Short mmCIF file of C-alpha atoms in Angstrom, two decimals:
data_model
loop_
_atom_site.label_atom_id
_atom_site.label_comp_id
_atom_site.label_asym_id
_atom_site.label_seq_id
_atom_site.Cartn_x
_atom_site.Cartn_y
_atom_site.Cartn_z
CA UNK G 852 0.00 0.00 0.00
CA UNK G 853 1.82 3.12 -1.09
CA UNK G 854 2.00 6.04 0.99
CA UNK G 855 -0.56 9.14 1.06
CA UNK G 856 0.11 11.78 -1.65
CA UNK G 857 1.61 14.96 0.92
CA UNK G 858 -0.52 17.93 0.78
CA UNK G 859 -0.47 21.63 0.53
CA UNK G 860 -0.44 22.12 4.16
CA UNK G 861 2.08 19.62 5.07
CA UNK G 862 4.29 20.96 2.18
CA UNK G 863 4.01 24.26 4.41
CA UNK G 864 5.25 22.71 7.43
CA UNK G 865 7.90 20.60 6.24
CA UNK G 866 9.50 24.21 5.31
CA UNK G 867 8.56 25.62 8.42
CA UNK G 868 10.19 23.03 10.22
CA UNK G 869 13.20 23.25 7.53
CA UNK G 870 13.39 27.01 8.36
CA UNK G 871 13.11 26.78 12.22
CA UNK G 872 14.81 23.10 12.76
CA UNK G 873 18.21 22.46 14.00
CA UNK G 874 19.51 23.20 10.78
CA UNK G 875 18.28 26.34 9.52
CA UNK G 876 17.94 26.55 5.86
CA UNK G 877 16.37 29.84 3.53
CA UNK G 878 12.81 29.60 2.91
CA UNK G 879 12.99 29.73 -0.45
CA UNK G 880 15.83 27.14 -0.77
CA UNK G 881 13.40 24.63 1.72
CA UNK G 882 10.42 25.53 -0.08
CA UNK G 883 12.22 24.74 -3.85
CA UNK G 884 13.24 21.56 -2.28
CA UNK G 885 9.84 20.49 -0.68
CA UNK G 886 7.96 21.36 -4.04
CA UNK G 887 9.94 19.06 -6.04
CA UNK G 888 9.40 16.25 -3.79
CA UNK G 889 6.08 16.62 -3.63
CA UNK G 890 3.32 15.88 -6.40
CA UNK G 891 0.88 19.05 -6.37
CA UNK G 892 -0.40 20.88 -9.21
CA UNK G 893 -0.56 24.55 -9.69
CA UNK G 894 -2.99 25.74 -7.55
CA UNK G 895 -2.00 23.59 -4.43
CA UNK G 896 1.76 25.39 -5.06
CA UNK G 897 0.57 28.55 -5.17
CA UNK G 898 -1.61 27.63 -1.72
CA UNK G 899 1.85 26.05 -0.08
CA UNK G 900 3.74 28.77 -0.89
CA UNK G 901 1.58 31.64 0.81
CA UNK G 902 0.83 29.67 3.80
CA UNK G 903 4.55 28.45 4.48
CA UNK G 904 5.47 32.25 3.65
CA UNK G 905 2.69 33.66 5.62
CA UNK G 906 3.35 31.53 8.27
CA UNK G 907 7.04 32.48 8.67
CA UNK G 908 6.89 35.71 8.24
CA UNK G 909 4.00 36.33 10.61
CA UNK G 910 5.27 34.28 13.21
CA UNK G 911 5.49 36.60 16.09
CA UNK G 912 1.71 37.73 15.68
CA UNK G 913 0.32 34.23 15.49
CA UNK G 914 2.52 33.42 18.74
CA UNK G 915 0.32 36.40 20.32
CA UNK G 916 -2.80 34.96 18.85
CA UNK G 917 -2.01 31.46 20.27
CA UNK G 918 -0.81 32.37 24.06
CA UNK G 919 -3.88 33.10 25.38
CA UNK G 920 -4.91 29.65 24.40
CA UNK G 921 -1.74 27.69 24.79
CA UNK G 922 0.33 29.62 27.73
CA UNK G 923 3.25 27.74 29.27
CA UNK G 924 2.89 24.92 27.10
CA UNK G 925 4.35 26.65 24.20
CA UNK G 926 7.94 25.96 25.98
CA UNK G 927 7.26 22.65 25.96
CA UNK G 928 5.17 22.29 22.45
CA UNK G 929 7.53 19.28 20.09
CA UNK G 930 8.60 21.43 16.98
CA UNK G 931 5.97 20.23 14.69
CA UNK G 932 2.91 20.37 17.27
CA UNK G 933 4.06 24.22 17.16
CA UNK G 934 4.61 25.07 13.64
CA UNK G 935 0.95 23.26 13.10
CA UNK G 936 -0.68 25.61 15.78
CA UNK G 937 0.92 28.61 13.69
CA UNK G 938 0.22 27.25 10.21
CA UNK G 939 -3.10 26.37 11.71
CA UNK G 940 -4.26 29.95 12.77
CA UNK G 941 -2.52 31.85 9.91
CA UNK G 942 -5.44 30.17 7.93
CA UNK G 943 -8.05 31.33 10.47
CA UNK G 944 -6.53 34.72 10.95
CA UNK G 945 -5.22 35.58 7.41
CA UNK G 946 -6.37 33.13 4.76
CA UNK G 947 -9.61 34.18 4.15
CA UNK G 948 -10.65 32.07 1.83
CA UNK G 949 -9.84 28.87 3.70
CA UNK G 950 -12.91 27.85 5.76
CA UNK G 951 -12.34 27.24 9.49
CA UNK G 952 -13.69 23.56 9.48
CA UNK G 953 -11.25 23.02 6.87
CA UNK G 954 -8.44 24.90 8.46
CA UNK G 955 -9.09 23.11 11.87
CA UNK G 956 -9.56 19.40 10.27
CA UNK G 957 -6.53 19.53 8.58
CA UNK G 958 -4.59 20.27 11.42
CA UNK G 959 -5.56 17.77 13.35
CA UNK G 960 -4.66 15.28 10.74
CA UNK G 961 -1.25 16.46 10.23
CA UNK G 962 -0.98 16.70 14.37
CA UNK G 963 -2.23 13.04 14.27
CA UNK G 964 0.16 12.14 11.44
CA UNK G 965 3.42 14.27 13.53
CA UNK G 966 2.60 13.74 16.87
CA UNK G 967 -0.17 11.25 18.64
CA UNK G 968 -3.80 11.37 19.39
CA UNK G 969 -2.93 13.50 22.53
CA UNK G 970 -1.32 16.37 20.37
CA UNK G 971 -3.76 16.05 17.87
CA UNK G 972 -6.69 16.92 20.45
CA UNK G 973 -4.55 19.69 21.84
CA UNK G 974 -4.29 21.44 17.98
CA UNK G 975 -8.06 20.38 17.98
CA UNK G 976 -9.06 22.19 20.87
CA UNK G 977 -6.67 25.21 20.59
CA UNK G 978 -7.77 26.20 17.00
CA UNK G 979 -11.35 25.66 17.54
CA UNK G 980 -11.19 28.21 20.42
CA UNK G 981 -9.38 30.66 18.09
CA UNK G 982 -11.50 30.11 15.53
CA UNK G 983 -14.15 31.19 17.86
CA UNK G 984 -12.77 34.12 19.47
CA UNK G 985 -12.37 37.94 17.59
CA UNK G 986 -8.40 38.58 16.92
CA UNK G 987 -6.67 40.70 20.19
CA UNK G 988 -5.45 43.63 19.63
CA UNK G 989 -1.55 44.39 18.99
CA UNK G 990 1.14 47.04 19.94
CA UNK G 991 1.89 47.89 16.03
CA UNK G 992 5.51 45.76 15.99
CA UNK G 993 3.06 42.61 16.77
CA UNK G 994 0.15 43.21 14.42
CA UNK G 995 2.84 43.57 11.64
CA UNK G 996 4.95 40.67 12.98
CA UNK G 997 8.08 42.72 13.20
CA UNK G 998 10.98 43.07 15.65
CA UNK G 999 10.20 46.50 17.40
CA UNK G 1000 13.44 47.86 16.83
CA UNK G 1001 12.81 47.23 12.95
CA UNK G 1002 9.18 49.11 13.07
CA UNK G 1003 11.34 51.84 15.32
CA UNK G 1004 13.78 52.29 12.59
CA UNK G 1005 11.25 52.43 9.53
CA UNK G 1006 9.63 55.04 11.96
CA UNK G 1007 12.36 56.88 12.13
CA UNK G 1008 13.58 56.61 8.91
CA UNK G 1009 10.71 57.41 6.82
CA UNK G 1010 8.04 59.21 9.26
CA UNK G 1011 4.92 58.13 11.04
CA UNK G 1012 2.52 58.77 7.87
CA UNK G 1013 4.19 55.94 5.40
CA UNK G 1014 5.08 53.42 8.50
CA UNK G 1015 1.33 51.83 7.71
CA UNK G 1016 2.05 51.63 4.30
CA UNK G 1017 5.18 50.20 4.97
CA UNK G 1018 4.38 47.69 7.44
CA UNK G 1019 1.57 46.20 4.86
CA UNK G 1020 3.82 46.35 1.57
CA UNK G 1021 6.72 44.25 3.74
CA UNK G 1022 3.71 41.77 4.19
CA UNK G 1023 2.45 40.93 0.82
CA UNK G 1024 3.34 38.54 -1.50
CA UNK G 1025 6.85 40.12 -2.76
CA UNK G 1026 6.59 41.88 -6.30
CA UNK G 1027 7.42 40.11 -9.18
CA UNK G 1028 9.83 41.56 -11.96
CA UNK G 1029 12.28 41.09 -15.11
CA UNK G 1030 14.68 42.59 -16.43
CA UNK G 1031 14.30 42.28 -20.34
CA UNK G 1032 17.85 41.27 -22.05
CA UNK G 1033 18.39 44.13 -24.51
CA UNK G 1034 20.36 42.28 -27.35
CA UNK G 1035 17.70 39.81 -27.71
CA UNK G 1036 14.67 42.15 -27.43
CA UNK G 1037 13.25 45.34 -25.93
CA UNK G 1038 10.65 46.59 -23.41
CA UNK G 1039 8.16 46.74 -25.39
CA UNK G 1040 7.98 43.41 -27.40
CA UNK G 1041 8.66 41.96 -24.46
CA UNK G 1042 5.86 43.28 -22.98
CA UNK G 1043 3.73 41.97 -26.18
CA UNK G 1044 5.08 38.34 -25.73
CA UNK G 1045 3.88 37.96 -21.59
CA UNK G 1046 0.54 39.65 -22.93
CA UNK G 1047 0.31 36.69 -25.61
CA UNK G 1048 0.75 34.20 -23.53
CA UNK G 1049 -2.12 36.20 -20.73
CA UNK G 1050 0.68 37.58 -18.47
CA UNK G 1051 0.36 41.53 -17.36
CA UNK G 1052 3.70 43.20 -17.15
CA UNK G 1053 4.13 47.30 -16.86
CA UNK G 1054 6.75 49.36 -17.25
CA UNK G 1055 8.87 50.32 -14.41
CA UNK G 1056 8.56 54.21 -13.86
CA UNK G 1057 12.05 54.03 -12.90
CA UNK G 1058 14.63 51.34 -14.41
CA UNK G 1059 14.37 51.48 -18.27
CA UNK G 1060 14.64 47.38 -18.75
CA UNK G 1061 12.56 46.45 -16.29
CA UNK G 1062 8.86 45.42 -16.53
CA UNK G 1063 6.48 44.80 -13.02
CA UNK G 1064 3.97 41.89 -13.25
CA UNK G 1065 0.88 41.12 -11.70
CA UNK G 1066 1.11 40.36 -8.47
CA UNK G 1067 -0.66 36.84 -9.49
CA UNK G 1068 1.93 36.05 -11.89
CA UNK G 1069 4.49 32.85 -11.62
CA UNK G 1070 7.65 33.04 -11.56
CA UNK G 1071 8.29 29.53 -13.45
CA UNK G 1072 6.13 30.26 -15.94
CA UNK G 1073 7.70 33.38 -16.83
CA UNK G 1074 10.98 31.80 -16.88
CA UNK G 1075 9.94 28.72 -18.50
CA UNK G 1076 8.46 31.99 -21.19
CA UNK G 1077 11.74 33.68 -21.20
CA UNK G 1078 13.65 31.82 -24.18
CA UNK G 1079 16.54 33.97 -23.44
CA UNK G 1080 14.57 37.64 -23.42
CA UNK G 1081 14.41 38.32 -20.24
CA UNK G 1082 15.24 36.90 -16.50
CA UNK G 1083 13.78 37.62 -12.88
CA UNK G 1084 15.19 40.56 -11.32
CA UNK G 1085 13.30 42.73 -8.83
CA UNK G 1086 12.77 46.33 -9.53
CA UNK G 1087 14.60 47.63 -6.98
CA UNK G 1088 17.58 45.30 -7.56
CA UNK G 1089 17.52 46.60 -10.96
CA UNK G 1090 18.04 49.91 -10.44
CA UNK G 1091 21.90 50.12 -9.39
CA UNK G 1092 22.33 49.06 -12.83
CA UNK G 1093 19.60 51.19 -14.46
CA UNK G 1094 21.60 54.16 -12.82
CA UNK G 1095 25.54 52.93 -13.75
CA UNK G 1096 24.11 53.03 -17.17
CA UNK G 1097 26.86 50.79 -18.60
CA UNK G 1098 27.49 51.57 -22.66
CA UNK G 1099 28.48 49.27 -25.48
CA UNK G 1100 32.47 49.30 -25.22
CA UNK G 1101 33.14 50.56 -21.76
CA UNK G 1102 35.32 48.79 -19.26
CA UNK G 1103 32.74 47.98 -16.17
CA UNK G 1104 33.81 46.03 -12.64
CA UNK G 1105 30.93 44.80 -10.68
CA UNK G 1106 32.37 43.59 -7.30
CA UNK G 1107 30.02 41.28 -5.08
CA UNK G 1108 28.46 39.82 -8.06
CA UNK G 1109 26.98 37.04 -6.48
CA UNK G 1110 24.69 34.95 -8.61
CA UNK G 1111 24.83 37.12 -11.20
CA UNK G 1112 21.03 39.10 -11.88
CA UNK G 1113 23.38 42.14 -12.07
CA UNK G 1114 26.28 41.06 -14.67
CA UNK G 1115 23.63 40.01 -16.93
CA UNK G 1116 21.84 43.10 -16.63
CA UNK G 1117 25.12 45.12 -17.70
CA UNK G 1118 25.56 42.71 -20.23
CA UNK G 1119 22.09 43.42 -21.80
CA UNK G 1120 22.47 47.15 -21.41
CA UNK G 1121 26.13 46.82 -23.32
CA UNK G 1122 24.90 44.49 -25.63
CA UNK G 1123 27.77 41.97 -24.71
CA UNK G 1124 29.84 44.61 -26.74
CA UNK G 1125 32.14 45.70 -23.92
CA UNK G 1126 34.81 44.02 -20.99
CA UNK G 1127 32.84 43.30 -17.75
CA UNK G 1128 35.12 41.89 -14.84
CA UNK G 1129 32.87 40.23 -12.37
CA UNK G 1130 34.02 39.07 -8.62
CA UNK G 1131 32.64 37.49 -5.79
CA UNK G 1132 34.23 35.76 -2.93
CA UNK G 1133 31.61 32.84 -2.95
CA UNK G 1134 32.89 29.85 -5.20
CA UNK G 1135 29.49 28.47 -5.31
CA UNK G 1136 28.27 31.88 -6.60
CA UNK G 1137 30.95 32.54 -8.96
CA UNK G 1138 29.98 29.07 -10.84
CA UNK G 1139 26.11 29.44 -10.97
CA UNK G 1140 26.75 32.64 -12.35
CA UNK G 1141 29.53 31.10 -15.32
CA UNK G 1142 26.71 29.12 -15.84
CA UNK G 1143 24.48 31.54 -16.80
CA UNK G 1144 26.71 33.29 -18.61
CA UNK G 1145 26.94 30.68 -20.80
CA UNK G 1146 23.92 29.85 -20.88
CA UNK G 1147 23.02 33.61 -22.34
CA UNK G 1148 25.61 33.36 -25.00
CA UNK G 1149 27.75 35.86 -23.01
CA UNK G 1150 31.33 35.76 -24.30
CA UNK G 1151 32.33 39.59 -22.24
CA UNK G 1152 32.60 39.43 -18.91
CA UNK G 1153 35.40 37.13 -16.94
CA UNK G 1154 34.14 35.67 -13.46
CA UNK G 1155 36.97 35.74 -10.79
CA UNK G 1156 36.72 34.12 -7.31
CA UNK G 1157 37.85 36.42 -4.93
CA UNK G 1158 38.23 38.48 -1.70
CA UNK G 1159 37.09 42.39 -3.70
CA UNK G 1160 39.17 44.25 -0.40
CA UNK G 1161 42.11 42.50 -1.30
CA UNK G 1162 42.19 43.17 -4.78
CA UNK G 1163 45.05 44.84 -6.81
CA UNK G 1164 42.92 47.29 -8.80
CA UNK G 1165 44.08 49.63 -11.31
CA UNK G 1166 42.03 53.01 -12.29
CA UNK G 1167 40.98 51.81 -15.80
CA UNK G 1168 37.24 51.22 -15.51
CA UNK G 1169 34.80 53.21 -17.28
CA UNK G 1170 31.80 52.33 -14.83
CA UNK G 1171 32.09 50.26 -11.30
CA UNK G 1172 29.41 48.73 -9.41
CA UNK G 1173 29.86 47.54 -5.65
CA UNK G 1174 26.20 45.97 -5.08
CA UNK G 1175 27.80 45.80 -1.28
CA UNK G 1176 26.92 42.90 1.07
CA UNK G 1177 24.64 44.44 4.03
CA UNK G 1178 22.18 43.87 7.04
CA UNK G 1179 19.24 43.17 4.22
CA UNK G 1180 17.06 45.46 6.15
CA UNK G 1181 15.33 46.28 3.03
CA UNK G 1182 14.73 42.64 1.64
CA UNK G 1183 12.59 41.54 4.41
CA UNK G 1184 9.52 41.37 2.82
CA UNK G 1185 11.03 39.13 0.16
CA UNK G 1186 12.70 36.42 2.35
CA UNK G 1187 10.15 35.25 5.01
CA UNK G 1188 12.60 34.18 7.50
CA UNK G 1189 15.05 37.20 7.56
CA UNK G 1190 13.43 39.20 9.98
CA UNK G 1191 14.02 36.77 12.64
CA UNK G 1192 17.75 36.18 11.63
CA UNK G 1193 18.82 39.97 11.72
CA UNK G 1194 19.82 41.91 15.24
CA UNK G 1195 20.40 45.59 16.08
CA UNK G 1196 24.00 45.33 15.35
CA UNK G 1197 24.17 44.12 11.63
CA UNK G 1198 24.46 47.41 10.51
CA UNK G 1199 27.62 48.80 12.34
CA UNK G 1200 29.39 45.66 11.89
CA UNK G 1201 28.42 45.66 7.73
CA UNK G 1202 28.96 49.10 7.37
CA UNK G 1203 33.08 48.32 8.12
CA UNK G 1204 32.92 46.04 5.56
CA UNK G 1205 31.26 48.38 3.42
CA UNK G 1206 33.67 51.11 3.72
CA UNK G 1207 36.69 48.73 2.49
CA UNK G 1208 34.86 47.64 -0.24
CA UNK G 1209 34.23 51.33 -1.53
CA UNK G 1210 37.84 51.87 -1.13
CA UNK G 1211 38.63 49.41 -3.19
CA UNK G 1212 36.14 49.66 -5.66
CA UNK G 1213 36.99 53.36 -5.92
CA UNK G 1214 41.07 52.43 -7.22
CA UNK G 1215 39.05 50.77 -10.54
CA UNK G 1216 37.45 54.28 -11.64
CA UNK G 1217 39.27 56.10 -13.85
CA UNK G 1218 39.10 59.42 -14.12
CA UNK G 1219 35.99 60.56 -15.96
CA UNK G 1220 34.59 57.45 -14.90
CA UNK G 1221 31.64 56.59 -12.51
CA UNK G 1222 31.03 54.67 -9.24
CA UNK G 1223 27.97 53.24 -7.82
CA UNK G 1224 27.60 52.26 -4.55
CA UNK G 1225 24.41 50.21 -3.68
CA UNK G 1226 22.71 48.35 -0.58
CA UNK G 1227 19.53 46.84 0.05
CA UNK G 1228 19.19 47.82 3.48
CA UNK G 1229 17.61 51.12 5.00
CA UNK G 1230 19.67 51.86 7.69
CA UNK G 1231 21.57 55.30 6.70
CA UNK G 1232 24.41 54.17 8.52
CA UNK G 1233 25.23 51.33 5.73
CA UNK G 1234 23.91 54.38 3.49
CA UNK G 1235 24.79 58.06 3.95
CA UNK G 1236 27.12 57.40 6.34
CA UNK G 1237 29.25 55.24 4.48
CA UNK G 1238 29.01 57.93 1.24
CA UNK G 1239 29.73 60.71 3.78
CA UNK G 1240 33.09 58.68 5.42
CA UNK G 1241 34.58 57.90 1.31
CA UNK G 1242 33.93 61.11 0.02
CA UNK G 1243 35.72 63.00 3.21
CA UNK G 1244 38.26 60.70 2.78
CA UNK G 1245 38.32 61.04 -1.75
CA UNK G 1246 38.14 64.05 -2.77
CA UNK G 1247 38.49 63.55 -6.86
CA UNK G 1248 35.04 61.82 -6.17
CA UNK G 1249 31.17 63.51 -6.02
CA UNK G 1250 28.13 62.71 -6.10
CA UNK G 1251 26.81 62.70 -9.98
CA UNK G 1252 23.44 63.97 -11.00
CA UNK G 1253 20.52 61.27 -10.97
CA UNK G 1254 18.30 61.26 -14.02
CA UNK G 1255 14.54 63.34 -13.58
CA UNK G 1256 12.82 59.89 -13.41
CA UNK G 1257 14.26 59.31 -10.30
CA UNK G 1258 13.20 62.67 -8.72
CA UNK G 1259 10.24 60.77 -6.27
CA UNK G 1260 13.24 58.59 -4.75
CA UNK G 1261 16.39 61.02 -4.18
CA UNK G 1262 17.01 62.16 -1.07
CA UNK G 1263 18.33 65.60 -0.18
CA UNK G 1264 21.84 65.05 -0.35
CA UNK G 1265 20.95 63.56 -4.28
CA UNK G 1266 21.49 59.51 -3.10
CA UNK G 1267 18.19 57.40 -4.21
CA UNK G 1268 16.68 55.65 -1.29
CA UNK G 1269 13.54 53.17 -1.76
CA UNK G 1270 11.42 52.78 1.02
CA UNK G 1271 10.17 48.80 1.59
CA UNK G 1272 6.96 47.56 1.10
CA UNK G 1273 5.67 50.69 -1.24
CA UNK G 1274 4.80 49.96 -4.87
CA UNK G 1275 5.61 46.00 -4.13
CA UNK G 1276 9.11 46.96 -3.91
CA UNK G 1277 12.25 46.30 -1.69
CA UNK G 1278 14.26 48.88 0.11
CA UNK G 1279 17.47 50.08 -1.38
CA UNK G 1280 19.69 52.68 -1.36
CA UNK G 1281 21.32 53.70 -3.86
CA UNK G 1282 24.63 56.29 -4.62
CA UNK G 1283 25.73 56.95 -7.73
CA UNK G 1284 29.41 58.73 -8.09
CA UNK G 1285 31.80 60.38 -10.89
CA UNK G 1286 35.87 60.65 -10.50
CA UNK G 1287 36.81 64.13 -11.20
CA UNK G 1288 39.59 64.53 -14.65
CA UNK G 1289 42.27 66.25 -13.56
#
């Protein structure tokens, strides 16, 4: 007798538990892996995905939802018991169109199927009594499912009147985007193609290349639609490219390349016509993104494996990126689990890090040339702070003029800075620099 088909819902907590477990592993990475173990079809992935990512990311509210319910027993709760409770009332609480009965029934089973007929009357009787009872109300850090000192610092960084708006964007499903590849088509037949095949796709007010889907769209189906015109890059991600503005025969360095959404951007935007030198210090990194360099027909850009502060750079590059490793603050909507994994302190200790890196990316630049520095993290001490410290400390640099169509993100000082959650998109910042001629 084979075994029962898994469902949906315990697709959603084997990630949990893969997230949470001894062994902490990315939700997307557990998720990827639990999807193509299990037999589901389209609709039942969709519903996986939103409850294992609901369920993550609003883990601290359904915790508050629970305890009234639960109390001391959640220290003693077996891993899975738990994670069922939450995945449990994020239906009841959030997923409106899952019916209680259904929400509650299911729960049990799995509870039955994880645990024994004891913790399977436990889930039974907790989740019928939250079923039953109105939601409590929450200090704003708990409703939202935040740390407090990440609400405080949104707060403070972009005012009381967009924290709402904020708080809600971080929450949604994460925004779904492409970059088209220039040499193989452009914005707008690209466009025409996802329409063909019933896909919605907009322009992006800001980076040139990149279209914003429907919020419904699938990510494997617009891959499996690409055929080489186009790969999944979020907007914001896009735009440290959008503003380097990399031309066909220019030298360009990107440093911290990682997988590479980045060097094939520049490589669309100088139509493989130019000399890109891409580095990262990840090995594993470096090779996925040879990969896809080959895969693209790239033949321009050479992938080195190394440490970017330690490199012997001379000042020959017409256009550098440093898309600098940082505390993520502005990402958290897009990785479920992150919010739980950052503290207080990432973004003094990155911004060190940050600071060499400029330096060194800074010796590439020749003069006449430009420099962009980019993170995706809100914190202005990864942000203006580090542009303040470099350009004290180099004076043949200043800040360069940003295009008009980035006007409704510049700050002040003339750095762009992208606010999380609004418009579906992540938090960046964003600096974009020019080396004086003598």
């Amino acid at each position: 007798m084979s075994a029962p088909a898994i469902t949906a819902r315990e697709v959603a907590l084997q990630v949990c538990r893969d997230v949470f477990g001894p062994h902490p592993r990315g939700a997307r990475e557990a998720l990827d892996y639990r999807l193509r173990k299990a037999t589901l079809d389209a609709r039942d992935r969709a519903f996986a995905t939103e409850l294992a990512y609901g369920a993550i990311k609003m883990r601290r509210y359904l915790d508050f939802e629970l305890e009234p319910f639960v109390g001391e027993r959640a220290k003693t709760l077996p891993q899975p018991i738990a994670e069922i409770l939450r995945l449990g009332t994020y239906q009841l609480r959030a997923m409106h169109g899952v019916e209680a009965y259904a929400a509650v029934s299911e729960s049990v089973g799995l509870a039955r199927k994880y645990g024994h007929k004891g913790t399977a009357g436990l889930v039974n009787a907790v989740l019928r009594r939250v079923a039953d009872a109105p939601p409590r109300d929450a200090d704003l850090a708990t409703a939202a499912s935040l740390p407090t000192w990440v609400v405080a610092h949104w707060r403070e960084r972009f005012g009381e009147e967009r924290l709402p708006a904020i708080l809600a964007g971080v929450n949604a499903p994460p925004a779904v985007a492409l970059a088209v590849d220039l040499r193989n088509a452009d914005r707008g037949e690209a466009q025409n193609a996802l329409a063909g095949a019933g896909v919605v796709a907009a322009p992006s007010p800001l980076a040139r290349d990149v279209l914003v889907l429907a919020p419904d769209a699938s990510a494997a189906d617009i891959e499996h639609l690409a055929q080489h015109r186009w790969h999944l890059h979020a907007e914001a991600a896009a735009l440290p490219v959008d503003l380097l503005d990399p031309q066909p025969g220019e030298r360009v360095v990107e440093l911290c390349c990682g997988r590479g959404n980045k060097t094939l951007q520049i490589v669309s935007r100088t139509g493989d016509a130019g000399t890109v030198l891409a580095v990262d210090s990840d090995a594993r990194k470096t090779a996925e993104l040879a990969k896809r360099l080959a895969a693209a027909g790239a033949v321009s850009v050479a992938v080195v494996t190394a440490d970017a502060t330690a490199m012997q750079a001379e000042a020959d590059a017409d256009a550098v990126l440093l898309d600098a490793p940082c505390s993520g603050l502005g990402i958290l909507g897009r990785q479920p689990e992150a919010r739980w994994r950052k503290t207080p302190d990432d973004p003094v200790r990155m911004a060190l890090l940050q600071a060499r890196l400029i330096a060194t990316a800074a010796r590439s630049v020749k003069p006449g040339g430009r420099l962009v520095y980019a993170v995706c993290s809100t914190d202005r001490r990864e942000g203006e702070d580090v542009i303040a410290q470099f350009l004290a400390a180099h004076a043949a640099f200043a800040r360069a003029a940003l295009p008009a169509r980035y006007a409704p993100a510049s700050t002040a000082a003339g750095d762009v800075l992208v606010p999380p959650g609004i418009d579906g998109r992540d938090g960046f910042f964003i600096a974009v620099l020019s080396r004086a001629i003598p």
